[in-house]
CSV table of C-alpha atoms in Angstrom, one decimal:
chain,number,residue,atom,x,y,z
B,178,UNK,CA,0.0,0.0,0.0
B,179,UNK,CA,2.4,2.8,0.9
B,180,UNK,CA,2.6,5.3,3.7
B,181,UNK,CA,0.5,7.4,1.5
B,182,UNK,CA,-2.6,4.8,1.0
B,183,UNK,CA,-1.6,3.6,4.9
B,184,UNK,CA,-2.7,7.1,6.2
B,185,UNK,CA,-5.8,7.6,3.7
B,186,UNK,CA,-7.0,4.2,4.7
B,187,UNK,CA,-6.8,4.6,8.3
B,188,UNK,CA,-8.3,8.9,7.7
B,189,UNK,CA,-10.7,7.5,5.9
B,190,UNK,CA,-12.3,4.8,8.4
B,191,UNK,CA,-11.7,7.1,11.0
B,192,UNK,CA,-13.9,10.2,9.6
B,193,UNK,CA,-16.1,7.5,8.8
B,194,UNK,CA,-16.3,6.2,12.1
B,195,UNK,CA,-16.5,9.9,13.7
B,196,UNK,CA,-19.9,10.4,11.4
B,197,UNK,CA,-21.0,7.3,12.9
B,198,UNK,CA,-21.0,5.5,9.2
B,199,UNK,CA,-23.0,1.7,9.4
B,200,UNK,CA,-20.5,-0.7,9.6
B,201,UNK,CA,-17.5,2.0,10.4
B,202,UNK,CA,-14.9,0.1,13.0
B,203,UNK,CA,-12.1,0.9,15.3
B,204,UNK,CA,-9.1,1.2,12.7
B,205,UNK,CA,-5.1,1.0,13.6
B,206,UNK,CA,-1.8,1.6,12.1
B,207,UNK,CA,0.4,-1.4,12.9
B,208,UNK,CA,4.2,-1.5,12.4
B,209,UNK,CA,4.6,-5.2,10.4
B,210,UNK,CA,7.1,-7.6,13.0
B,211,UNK,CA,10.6,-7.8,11.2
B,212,UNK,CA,10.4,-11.6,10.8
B,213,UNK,CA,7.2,-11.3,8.9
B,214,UNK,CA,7.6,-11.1,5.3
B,215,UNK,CA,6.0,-8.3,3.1
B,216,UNK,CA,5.6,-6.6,0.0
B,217,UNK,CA,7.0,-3.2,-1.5
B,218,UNK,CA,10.7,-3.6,0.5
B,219,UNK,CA,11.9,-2.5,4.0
B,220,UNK,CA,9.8,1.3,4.1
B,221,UNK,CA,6.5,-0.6,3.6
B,222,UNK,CA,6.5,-1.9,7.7
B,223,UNK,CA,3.2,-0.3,8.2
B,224,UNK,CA,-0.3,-1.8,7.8
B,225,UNK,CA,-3.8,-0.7,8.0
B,226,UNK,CA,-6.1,-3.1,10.2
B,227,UNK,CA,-10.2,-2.4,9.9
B,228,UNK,CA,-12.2,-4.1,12.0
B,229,UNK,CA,-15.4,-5.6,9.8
B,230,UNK,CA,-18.4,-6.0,10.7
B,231,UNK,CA,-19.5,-9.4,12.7
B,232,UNK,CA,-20.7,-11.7,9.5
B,233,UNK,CA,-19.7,-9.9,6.9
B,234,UNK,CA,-18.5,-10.6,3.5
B,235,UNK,CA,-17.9,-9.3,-0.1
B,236,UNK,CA,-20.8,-8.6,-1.7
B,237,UNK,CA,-21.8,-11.2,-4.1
B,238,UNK,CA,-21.8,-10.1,-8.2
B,239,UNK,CA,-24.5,-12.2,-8.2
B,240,UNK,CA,-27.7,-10.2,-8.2
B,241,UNK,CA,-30.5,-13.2,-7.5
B,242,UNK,CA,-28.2,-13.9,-4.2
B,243,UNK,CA,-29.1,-10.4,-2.8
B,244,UNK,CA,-31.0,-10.7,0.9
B,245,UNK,CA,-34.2,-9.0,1.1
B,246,UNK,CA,-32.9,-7.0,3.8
B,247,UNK,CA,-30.3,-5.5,1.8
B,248,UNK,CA,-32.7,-4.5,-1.1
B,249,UNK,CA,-34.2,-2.1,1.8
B,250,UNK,CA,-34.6,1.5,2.0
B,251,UNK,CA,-32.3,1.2,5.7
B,252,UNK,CA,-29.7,-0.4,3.2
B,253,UNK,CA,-29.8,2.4,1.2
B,254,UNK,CA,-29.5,5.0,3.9
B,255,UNK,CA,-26.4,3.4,4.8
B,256,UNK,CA,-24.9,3.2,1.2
B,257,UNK,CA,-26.0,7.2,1.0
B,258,UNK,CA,-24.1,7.7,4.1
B,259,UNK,CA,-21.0,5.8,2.3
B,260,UNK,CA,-21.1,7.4,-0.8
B,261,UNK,CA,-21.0,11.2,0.8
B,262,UNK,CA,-17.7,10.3,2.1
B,263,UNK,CA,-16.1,8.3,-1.0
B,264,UNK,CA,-17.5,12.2,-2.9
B,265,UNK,CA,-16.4,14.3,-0.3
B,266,UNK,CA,-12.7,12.7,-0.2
B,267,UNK,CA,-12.8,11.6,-3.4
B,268,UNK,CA,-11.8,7.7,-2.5
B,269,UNK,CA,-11.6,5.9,-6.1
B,270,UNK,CA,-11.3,2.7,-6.4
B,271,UNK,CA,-15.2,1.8,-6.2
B,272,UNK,CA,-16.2,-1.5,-7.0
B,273,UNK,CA,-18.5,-4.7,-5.9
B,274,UNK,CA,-15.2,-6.2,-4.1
B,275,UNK,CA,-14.7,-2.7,-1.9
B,276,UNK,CA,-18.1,-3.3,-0.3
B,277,UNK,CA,-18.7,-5.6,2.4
B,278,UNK,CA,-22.2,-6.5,3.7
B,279,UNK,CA,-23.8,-8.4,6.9
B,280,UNK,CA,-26.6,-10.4,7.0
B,281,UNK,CA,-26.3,-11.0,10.7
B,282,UNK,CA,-26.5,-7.0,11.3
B,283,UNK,CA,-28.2,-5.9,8.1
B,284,UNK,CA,-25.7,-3.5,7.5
B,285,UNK,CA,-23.5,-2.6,4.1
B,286,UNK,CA,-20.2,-0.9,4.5
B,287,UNK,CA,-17.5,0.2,2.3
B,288,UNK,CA,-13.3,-1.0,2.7
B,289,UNK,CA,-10.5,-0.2,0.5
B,290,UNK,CA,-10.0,3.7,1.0
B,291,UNK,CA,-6.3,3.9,0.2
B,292,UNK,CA,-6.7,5.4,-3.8
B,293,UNK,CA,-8.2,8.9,-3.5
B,294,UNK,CA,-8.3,11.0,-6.4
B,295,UNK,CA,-9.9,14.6,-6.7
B,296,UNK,CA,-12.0,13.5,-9.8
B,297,UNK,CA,-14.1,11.3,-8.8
B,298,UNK,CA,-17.5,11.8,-9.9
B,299,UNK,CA,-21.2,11.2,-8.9
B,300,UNK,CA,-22.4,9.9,-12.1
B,301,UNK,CA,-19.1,7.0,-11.8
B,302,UNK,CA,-21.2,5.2,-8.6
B,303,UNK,CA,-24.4,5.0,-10.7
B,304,UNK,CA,-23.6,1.5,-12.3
B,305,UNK,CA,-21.8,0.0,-8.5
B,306,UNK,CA,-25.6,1.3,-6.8
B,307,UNK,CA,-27.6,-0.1,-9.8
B,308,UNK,CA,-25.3,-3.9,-9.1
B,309,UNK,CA,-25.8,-3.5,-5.5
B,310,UNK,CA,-29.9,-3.0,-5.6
B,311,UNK,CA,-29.7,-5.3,-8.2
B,312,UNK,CA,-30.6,-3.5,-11.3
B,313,UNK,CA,-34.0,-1.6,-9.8
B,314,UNK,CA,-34.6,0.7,-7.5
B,315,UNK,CA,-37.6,1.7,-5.6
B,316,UNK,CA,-38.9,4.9,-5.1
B,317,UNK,CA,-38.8,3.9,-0.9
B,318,UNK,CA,-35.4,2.9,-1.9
B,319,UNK,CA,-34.4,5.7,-3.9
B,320,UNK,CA,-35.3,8.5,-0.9
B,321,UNK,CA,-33.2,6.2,1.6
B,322,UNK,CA,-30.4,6.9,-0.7
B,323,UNK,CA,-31.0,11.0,-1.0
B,324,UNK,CA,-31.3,10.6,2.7
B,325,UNK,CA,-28.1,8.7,3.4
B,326,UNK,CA,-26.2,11.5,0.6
B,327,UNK,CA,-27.6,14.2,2.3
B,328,UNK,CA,-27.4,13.2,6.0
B,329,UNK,CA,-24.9,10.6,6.5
C-alpha cells in the first residue's frame, strides 16, 4: 500500500467512524514484526487493520443472491451515508469487491480507502448502486439513498 494509501486508509475509516458510518470500526496503524515477510521492501513496515463488521463478507456479483434485507430503503440510507464520504474525499477505487455487507447486522459498508483521487465523480457510482440493488430501485429505496447522501 504505501505510507500514503496507509494514512488515507486509516483517515478514511476514522472520519467514517467519527460520522457514525453503518458498519465504520475501530481502525489502527500497525508496524509489520521484522520476521514477517511483506511486499514493497523495507519502508513498507506499516499496515492498516479495519475491523469488519460481525458476519460480513464481499458482496456477491450475483444479483439473484441479494438478501431482502439489503434491497431495503435502511440499506440504502447506509450506502447514501458511504457514498457522501467516498464524494467528499474523493476515495476511487469503487467496486462490488470494496463493499462488504452483513446479514447478521443488516448493514453494508465500504473497505479499501487507500486510492483517492480529486475527480471522482457522482455519475461513476451510478452502475456500482444499480449492481448492489440489483438492477432496480424503488422509489422507498431511492429516498433512503437521497437521505443517506444528504445526512450521513
Amino acid at each position: 500500500m504505501g505510507p500514503k494509501g496507509d494514512n488515507r486508509e486509516f483517515l478514511t475509516a476514522h472520519a467514517a467512524r467519527r460520522l457514525s458510518l453503518a458498519g465504520s470500526g475501530i481502525a489502527a496503524i500497525i508496524e509489520v514484526p521484522r520476521d514477517f515477510p511483506i511486499l514493497g521492501g523495507e519502508d513498507h513496515r506499516k499496515a492498516v487493520l479495519l475491523e469488519w463488521v460481525p458476519g460480513a463478507d464481499k458482496i456477491s456479483s450475483n444479483a439473484a443472491q441479494r438478501p431482502a434485507a439489503m434491497l431495503s430503503p435502511a440499506t440504502a440510507r447506509q450506502l447514501g451515508g458511504w457514498l457522501s464520504l467516498i464524494l467528499w474525499l474523493g476515495i476511487a477505487d469503487r467496486h462490488l469487491g470494496n463493499w462488504i455487507w452483513s446479514e447478521e447486522k443488516a448493514i453494508i459498508a465500504a473497505v479499501d480507502f487507500e486510492e483517492w483521487n480529486e475527480n471522482v465523480a457522482p455519475a461513476s457510482l451510478h452502475d456500482l448502486v444499480k449492481t448492489i440493488f440489483g438492477g432496480s430501485i424503488s422509489e422507498e429505496t431511492a429516498l433512503g439513498l437521497r437521505h443517506g447522501i444528504s445526512d450521513p
